[in-house]
PDB file of C-alpha atoms in Angstrom:
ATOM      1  CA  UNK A   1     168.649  74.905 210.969  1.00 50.00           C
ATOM      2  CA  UNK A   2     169.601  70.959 211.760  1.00 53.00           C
ATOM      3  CA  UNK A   3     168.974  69.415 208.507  1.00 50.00           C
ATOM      4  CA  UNK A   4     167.140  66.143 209.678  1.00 55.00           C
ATOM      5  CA  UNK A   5     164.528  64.072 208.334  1.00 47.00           C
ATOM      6  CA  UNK A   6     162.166  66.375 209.660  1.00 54.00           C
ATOM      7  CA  UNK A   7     163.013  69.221 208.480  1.00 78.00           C
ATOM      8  CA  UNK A   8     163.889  68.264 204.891  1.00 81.00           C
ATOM      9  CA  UNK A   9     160.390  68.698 204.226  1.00 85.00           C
ATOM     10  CA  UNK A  10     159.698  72.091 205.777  1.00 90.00           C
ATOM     11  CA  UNK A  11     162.517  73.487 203.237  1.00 90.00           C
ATOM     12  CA  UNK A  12     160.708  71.653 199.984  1.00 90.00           C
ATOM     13  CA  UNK A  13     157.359  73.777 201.594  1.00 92.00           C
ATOM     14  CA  UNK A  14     159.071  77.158 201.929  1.00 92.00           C
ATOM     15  CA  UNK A  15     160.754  76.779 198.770  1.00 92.00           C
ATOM     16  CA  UNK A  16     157.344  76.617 197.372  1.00 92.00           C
ATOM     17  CA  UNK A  17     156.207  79.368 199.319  1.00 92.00           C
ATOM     18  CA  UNK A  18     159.123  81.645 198.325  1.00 92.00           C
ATOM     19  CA  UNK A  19     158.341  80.985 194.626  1.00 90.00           C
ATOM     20  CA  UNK A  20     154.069  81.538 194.612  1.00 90.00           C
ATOM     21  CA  UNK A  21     154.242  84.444 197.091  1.00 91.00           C
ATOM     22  CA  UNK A  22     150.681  82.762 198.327  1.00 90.00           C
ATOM     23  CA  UNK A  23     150.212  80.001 200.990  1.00 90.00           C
ATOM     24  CA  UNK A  24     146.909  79.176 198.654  1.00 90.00           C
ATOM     25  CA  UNK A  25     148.619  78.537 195.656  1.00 91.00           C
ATOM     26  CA  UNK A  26     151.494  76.583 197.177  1.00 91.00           C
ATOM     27  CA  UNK A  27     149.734  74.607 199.757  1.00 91.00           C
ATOM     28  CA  UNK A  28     147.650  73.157 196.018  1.00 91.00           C
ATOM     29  CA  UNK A  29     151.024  72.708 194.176  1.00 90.00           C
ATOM     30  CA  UNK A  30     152.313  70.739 197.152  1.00 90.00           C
ATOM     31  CA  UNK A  31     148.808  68.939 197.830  1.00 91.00           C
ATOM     32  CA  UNK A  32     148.634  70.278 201.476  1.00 91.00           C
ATOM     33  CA  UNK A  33     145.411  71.978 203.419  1.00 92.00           C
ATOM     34  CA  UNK A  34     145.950  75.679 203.453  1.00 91.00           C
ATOM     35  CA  UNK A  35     146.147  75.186 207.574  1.00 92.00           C
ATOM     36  CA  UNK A  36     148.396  72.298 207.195  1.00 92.00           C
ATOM     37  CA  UNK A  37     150.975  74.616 205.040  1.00 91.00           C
ATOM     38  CA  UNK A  38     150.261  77.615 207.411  1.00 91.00           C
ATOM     39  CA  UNK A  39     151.717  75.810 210.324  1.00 92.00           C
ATOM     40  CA  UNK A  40     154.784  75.147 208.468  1.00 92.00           C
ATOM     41  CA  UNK A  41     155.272  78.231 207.824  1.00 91.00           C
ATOM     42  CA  UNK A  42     154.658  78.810 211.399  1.00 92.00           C
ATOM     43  CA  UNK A  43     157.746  76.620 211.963  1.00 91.00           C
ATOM     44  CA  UNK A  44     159.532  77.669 209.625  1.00 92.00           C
ATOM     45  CA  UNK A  45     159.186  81.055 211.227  1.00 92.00           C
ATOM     46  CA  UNK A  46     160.599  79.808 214.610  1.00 90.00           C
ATOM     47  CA  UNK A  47     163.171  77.863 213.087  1.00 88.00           C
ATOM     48  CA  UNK A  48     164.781  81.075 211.376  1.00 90.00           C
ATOM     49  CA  UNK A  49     164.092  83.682 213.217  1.00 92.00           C
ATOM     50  CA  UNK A  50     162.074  85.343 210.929  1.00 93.00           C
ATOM     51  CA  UNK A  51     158.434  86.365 209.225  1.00 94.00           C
ATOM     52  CA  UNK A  52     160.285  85.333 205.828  1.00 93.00           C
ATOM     53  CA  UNK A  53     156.632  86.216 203.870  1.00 92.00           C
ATOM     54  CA  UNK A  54     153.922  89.041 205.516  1.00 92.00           C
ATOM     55  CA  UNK A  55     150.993  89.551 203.845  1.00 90.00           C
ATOM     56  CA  UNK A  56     151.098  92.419 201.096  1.00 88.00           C
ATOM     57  CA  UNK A  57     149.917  95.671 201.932  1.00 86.00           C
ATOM     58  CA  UNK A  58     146.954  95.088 198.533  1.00 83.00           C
ATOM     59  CA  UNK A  59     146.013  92.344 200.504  1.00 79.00           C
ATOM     60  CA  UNK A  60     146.954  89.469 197.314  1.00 83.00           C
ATOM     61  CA  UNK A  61     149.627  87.332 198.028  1.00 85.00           C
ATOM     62  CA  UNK A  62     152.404  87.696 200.397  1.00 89.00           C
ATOM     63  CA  UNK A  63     155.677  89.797 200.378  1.00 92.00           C
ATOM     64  CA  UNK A  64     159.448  88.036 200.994  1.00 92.00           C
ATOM     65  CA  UNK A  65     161.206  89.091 203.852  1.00 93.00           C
ATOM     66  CA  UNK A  66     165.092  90.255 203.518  1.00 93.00           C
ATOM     67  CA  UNK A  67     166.177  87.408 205.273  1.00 93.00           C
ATOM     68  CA  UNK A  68     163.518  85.268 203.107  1.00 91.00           C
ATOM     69  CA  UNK A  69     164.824  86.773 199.602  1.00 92.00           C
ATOM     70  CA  UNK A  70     168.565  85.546 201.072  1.00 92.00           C
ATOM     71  CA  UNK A  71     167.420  81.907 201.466  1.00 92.00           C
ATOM     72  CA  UNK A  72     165.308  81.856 197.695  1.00 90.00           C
ATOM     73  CA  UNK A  73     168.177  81.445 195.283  1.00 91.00           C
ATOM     74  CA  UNK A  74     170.364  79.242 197.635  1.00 91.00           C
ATOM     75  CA  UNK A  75     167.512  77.069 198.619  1.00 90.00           C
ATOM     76  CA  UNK A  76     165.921  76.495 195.165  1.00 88.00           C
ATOM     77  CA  UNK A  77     169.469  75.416 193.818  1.00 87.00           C
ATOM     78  CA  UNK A  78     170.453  72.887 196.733  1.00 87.00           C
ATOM     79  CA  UNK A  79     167.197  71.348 196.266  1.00 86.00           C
ATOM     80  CA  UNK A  80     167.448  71.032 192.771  1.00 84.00           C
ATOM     81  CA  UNK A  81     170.782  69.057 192.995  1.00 83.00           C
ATOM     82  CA  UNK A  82     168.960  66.938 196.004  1.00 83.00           C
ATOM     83  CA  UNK A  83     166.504  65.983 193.443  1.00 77.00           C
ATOM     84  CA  UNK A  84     169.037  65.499 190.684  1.00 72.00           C
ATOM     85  CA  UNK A  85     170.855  63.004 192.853  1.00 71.00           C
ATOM     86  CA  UNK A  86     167.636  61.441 193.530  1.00 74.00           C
ATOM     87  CA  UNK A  87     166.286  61.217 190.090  1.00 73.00           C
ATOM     88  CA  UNK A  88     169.181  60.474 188.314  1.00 64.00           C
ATOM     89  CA  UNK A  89     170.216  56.616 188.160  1.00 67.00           C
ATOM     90  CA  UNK A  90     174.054  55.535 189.333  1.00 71.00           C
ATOM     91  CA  UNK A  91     175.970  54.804 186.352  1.00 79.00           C
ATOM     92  CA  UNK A  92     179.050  52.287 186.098  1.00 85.00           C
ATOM     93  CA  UNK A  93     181.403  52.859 182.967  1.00 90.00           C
ATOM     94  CA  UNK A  94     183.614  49.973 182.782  1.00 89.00           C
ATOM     95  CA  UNK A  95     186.379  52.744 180.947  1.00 90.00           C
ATOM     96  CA  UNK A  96     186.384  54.589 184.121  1.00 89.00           C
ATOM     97  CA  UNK A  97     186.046  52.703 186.895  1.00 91.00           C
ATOM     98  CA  UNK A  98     188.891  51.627 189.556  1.00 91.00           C
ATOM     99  CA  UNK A  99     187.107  49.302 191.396  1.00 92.00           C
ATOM    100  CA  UNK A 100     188.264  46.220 192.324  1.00 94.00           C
ATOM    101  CA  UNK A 101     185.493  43.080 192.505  1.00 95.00           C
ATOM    102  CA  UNK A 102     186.111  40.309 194.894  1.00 95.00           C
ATOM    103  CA  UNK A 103     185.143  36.787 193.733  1.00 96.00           C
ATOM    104  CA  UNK A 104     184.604  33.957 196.057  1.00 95.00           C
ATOM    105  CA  UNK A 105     185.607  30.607 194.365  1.00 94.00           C
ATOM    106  CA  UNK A 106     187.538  27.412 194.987  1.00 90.00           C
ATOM    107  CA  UNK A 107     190.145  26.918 192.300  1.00 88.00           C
ATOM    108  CA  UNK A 108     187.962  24.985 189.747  1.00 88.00           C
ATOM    109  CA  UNK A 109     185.605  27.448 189.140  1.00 91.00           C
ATOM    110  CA  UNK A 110     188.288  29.816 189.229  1.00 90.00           C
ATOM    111  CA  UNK A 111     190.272  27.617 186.818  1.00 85.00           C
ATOM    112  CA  UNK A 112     186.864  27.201 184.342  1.00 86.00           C
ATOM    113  CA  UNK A 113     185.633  31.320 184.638  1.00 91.00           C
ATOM    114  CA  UNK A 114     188.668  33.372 185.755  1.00 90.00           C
ATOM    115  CA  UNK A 115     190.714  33.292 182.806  1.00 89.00           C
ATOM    116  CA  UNK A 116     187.467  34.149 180.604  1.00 91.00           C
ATOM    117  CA  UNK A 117     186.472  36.417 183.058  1.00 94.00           C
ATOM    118  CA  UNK A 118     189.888  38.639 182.810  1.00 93.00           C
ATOM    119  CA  UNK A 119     189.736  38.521 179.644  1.00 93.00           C
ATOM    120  CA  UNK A 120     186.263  39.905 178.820  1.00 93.00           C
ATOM    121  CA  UNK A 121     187.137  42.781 181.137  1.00 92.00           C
ATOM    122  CA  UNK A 122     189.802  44.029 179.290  1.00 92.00           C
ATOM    123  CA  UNK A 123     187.978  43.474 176.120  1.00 91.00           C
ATOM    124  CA  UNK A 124     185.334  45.791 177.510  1.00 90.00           C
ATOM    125  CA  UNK A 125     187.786  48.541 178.301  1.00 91.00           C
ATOM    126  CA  UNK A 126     187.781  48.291 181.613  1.00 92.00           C
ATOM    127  CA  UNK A 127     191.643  48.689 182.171  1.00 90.00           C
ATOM    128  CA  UNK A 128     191.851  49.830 185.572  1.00 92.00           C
ATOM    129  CA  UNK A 129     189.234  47.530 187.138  1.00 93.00           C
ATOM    130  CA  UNK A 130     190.959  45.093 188.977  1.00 94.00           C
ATOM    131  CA  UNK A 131     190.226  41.209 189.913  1.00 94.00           C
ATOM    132  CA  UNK A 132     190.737  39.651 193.066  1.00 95.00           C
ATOM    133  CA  UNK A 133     189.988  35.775 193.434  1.00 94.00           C
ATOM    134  CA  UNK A 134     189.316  34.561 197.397  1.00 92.00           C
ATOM    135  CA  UNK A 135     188.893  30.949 198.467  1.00 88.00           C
ATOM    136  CA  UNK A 136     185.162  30.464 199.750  1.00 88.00           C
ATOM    137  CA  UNK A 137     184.416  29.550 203.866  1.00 87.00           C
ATOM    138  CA  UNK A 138     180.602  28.144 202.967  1.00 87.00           C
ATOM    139  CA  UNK A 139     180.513  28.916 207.052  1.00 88.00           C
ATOM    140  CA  UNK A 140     181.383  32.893 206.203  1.00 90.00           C
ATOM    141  CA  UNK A 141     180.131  33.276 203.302  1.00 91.00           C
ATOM    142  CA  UNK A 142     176.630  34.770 204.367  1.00 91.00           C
ATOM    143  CA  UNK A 143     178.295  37.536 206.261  1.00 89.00           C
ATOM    144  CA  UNK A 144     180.916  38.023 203.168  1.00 91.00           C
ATOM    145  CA  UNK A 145     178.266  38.370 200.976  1.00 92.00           C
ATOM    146  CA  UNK A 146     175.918  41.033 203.199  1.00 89.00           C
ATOM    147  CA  UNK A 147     179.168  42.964 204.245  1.00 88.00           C
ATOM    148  CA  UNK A 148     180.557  43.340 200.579  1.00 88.00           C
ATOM    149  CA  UNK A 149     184.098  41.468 200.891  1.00 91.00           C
ATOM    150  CA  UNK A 150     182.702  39.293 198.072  1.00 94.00           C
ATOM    151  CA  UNK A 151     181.010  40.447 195.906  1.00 95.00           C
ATOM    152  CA  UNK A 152     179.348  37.182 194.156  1.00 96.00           C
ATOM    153  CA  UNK A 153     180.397  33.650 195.283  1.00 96.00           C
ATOM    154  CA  UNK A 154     180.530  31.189 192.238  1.00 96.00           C
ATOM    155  CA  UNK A 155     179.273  27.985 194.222  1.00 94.00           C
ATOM    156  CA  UNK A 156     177.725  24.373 193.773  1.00 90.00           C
ATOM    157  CA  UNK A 157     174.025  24.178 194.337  1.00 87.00           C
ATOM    158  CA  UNK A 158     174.749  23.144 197.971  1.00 85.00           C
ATOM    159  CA  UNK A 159     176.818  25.812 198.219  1.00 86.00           C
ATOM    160  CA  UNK A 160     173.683  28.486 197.898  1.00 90.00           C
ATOM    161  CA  UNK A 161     172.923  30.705 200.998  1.00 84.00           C
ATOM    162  CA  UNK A 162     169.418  30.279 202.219  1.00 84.00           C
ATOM    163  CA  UNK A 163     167.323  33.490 200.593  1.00 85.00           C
ATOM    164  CA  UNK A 164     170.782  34.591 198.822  1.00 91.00           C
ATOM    165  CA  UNK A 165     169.886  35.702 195.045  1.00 95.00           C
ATOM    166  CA  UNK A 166     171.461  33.236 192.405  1.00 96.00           C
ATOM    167  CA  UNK A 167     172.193  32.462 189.123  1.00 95.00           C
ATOM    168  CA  UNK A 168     173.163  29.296 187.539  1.00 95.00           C
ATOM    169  CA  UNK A 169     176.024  29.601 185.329  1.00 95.00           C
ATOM    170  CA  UNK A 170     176.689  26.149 183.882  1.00 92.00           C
ATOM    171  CA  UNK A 171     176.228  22.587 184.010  1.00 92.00           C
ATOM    172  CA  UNK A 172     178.879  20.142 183.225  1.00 90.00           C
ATOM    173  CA  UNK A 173     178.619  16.128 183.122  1.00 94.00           C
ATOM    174  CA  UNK A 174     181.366  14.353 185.429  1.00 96.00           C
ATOM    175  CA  UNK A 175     184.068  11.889 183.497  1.00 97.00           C
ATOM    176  CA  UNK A 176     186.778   9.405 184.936  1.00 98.00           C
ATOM    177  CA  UNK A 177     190.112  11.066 184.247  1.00 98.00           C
ATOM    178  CA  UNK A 178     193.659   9.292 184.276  1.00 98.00           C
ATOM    179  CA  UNK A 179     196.661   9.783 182.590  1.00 97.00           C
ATOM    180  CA  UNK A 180     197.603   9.401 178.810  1.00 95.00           C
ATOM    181  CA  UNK A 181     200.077   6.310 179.151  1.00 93.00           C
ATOM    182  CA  UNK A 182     197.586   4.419 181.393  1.00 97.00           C
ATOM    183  CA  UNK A 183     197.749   0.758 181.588  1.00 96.00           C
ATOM    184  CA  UNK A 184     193.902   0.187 181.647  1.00 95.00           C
ATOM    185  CA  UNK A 185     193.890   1.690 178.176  1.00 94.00           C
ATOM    186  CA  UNK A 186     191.697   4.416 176.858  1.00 93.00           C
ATOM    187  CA  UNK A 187     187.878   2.624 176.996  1.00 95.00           C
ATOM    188  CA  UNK A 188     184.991   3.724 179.209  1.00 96.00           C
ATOM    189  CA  UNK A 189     185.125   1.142 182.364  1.00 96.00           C
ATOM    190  CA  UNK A 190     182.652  -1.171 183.569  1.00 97.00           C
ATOM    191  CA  UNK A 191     181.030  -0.434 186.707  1.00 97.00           C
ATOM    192  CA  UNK A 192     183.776  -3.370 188.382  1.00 96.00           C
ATOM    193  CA  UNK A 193     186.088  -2.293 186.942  1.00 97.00           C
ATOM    194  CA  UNK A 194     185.693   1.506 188.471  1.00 97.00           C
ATOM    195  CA  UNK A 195     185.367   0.406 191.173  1.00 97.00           C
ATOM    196  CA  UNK A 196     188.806  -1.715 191.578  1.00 97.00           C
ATOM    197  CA  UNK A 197     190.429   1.810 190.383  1.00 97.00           C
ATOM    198  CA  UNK A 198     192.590   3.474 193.217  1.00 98.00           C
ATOM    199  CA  UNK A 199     190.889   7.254 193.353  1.00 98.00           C
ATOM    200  CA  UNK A 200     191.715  10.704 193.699  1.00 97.00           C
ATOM    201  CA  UNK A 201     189.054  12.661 195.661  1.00 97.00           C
ATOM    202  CA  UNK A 202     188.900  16.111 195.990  1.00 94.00           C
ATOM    203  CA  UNK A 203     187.663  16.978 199.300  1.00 91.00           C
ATOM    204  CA  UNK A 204     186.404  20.798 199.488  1.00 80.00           C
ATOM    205  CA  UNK A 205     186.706  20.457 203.722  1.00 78.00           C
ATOM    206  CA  UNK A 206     190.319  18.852 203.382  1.00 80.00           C
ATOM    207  CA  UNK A 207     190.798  15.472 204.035  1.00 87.00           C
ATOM    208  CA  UNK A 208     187.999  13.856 203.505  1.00 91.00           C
ATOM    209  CA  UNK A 209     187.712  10.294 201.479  1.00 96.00           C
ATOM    210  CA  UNK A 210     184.085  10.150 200.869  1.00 95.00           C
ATOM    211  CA  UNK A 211     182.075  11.740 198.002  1.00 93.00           C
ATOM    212  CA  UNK A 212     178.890  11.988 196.151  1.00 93.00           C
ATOM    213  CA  UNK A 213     180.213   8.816 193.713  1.00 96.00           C
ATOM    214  CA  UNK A 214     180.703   6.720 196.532  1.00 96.00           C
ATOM    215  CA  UNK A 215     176.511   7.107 197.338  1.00 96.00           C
ATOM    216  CA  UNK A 216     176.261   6.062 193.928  1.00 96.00           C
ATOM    217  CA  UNK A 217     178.428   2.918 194.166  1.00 97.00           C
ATOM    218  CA  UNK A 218     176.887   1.857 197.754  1.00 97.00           C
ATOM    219  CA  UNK A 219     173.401   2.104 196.185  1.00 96.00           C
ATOM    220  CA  UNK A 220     174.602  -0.532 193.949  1.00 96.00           C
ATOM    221  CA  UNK A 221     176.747  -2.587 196.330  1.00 96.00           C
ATOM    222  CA  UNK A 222     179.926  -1.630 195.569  1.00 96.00           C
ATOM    223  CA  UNK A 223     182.645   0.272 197.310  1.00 96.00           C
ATOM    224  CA  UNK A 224     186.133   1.766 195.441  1.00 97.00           C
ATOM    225  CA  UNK A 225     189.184   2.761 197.119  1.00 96.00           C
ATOM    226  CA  UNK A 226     190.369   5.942 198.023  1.00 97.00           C
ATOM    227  CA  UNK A 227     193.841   6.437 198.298  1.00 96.00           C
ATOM    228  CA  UNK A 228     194.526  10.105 198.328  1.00 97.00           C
ATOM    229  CA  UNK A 229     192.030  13.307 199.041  1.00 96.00           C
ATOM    230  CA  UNK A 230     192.927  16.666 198.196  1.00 95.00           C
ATOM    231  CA  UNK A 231     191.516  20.032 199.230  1.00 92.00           C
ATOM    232  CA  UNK A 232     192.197  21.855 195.949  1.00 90.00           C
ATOM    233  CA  UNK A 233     191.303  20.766 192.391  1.00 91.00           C
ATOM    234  CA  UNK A 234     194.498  22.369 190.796  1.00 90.00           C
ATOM    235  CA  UNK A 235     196.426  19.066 192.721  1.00 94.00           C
ATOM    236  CA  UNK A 236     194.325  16.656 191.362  1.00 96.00           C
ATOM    237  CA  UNK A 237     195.932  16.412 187.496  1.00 96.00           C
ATOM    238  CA  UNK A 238     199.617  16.818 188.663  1.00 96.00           C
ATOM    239  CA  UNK A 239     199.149  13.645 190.727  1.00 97.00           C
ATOM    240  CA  UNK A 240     197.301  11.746 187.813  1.00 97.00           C
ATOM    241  CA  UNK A 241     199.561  12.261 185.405  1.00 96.00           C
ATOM    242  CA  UNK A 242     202.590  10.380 187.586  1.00 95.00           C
ATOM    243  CA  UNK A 243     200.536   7.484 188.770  1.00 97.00           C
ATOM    244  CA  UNK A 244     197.874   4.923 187.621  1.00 97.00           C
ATOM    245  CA  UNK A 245     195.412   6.398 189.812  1.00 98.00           C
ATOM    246  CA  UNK A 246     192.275   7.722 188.674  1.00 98.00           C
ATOM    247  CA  UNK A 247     190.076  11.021 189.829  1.00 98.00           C
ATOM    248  CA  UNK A 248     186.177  11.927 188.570  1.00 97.00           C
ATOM    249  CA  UNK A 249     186.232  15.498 187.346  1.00 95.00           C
ATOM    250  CA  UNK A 250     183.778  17.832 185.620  1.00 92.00           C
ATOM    251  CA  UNK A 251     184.520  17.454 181.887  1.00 92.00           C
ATOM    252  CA  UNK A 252     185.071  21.746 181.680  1.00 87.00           C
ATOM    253  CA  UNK A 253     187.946  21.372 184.268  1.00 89.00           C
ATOM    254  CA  UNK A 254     189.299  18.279 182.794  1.00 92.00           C
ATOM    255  CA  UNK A 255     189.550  20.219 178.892  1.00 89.00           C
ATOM    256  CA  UNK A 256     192.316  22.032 180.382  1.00 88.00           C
ATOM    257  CA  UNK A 257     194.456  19.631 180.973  1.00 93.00           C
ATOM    258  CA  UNK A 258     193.900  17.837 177.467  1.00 93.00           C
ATOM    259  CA  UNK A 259     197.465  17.545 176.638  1.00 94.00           C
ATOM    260  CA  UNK A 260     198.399  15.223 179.508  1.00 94.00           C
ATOM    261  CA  UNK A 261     195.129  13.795 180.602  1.00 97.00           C
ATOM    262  CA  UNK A 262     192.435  11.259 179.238  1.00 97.00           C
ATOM    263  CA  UNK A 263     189.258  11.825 179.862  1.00 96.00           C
ATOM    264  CA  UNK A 264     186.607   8.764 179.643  1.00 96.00           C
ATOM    265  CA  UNK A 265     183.035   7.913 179.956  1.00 96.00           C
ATOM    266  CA  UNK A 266     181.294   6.721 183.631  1.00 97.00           C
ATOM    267  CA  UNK A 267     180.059   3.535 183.777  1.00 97.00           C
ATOM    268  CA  UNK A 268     177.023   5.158 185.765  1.00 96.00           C
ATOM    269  CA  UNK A 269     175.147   8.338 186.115  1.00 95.00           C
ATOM    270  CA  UNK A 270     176.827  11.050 188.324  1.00 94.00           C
ATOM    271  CA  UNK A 271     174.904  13.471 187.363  1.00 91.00           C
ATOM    272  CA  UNK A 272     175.551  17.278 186.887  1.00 91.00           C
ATOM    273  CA  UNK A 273     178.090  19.376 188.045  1.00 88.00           C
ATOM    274  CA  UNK A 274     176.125  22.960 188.287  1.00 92.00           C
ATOM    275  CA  UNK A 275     177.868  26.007 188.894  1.00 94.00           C
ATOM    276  CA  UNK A 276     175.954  29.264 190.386  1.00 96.00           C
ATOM    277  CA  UNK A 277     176.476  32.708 190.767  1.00 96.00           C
ATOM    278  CA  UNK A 278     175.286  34.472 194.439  1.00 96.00           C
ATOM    279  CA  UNK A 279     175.262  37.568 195.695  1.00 96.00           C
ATOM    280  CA  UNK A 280     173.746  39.905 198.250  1.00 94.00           C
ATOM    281  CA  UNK A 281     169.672  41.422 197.752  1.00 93.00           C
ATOM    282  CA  UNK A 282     171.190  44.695 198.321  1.00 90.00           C
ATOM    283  CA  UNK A 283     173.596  44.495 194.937  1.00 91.00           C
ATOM    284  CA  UNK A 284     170.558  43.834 192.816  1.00 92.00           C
ATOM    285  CA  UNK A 285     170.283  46.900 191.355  1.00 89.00           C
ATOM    286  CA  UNK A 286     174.421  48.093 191.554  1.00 91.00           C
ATOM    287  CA  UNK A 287     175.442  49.222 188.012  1.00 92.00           C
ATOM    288  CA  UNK A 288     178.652  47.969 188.613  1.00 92.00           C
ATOM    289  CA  UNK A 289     177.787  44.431 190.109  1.00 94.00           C
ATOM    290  CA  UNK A 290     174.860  44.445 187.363  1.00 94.00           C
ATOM    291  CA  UNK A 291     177.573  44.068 184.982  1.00 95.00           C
ATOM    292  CA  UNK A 292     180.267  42.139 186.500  1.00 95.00           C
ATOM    293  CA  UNK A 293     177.101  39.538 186.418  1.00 95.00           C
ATOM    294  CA  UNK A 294     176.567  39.921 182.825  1.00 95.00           C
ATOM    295  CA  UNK A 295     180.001  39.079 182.176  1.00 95.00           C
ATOM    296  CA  UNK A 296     180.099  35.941 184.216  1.00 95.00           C
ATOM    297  CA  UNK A 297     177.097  35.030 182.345  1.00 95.00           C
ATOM    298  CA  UNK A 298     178.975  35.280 178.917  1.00 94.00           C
ATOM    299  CA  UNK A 299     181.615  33.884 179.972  1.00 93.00           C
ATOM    300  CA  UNK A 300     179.530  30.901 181.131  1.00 91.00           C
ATOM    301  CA  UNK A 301     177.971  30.605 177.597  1.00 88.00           C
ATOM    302  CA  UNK A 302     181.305  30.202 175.735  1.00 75.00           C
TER     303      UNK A 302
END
């Protein structure tokens, strides 16, 4: 018999059938017309090669077949796992699993969650689940996200995939960071004087030397200098700390560099720096990706 989704249904029907002995009484337990059931079993007839049930010689109820008292055992079982693998909800234990979770992120939210996030996991148990951190193509990562090579994407608002479930993480405020020994001293900076500051920008695209601040400083007539971009966050603090230039950072990212960076106040408002998690529709309800969310909400909350 080619198990298909058409037939699927004929074998719940003559399990029935097998069990009651009486197209009546399982054409009511299975909420089918009497004829409806009778041409199953019509079917079902063809299909096997057999009667399977004749009517009993009394007259009540119906009598199994050889080849029908073959299939009742057999058939009842399979379709009782079918329904057990059905009913019963996929389960993720942490303990157990070997799965490894991909995570799209540039290196400052990698720098500001990873670490947290590794650690959480082995806190949990989960000693054999394994971590892999990927750089994020905003032009890819729509496709990455349906196909499963990444499992969640931690991204800037901007970042978000049109119709893409998210999460926000966190929201950080923006400071001016420059080295410890810096001339300018350790006070928050006028506007001017910001602005006469030579920069560090980090430019997710590479190369770029215009940013969100400079809007900001345009709006009120002003313009700074730019004197080196960088792709990567991670570059930013090793060039700060051997030169007098300065770079505006989220304040999470900059707390890690603490012993060899000063972090001051902006002369203006930047705004927030918001951090989301975002993942495919189809992961919603994946035990496993259900938690690896959880824990990038803690994480987020410490």
């Amino acid at each position: 018999m080619d198990m298909n989704a058409h037939n699927l249904p004929l074998l719940v029907s003559l399990s029935v059938m097998l069990d009651e002995r009486n197209v009546t009484r399982a054409a009511a337990r299975l909420g089918l017309s009497q004829p409806a059931l009778s041409a199953q079993l019509a079917r079902l007839r063809d299909v096997f090669g057999d009667q399977l049930l004749t009517p009993a010689a009394s007259g009540k109820g119906m009598v199994l077949t050889p080849c029908a008292l073959t299939l009742r055992e057999p058939l009842r079982d399979a379709l009782k796992r079918l329904d057990d693998v059905v009913r019963t909800p996929p389960v993720f234990e942490p303990k157990q699993s070997e799965r490894t979770f991909s995570i799209g992120a540039n290196d400052n939210a990698s720098a500001m969650l990873g670490a947290r996030l590794a650690q959480r996991m082995r806190r949990s148990g989960a000693a054999k689940t394994r971590l892999a951190f990927r750089a994020v193509d905003l032009t890819r990562l729509t496709g990455q996200l349906e196909s499963g090579e990444i499992d969640i994407a931690l991204v800037s608002k901007n970042g978000l995939s049109n119709g893409m479930p998210h999460k926000p993480l966190l929201e950080e405020r923006f400071m001016m960071a420059q080295r410890k020994a810096h001339p300018r001293g350790l006070r928050r900076p006028s506007l001017k004087e910001y602005a006469s500051l030579e920069h560090v920008i980090i430019s997710g695209d590479g190369g770029g030397f215009r940013g969100f601040v400079d809007d900001i400083l345009a709006a009120k007539g002003l313009t700074r200098r730019v004197g080196v971009s960088v792709q990567y966050y991670s570059i930013a603090p090793v060039i700060l700390q051997s030169t007098d230039l300065v770079c505006t950072l989220p304040a999470r990212f900059l707390a890690r560099y603490s012993s060899v960076l000063a972090a001051c106040t902006l002369p203006f408002d930047a705004g927030r720096f918001s951090l989301y998690a975002t993942w495919h529709a189809r992961f919603d309800n994946d035990p496993g990706h259900v938690w690896l969310r959880e824990l990038l909400t803690a994480c987020a909350e410490d």
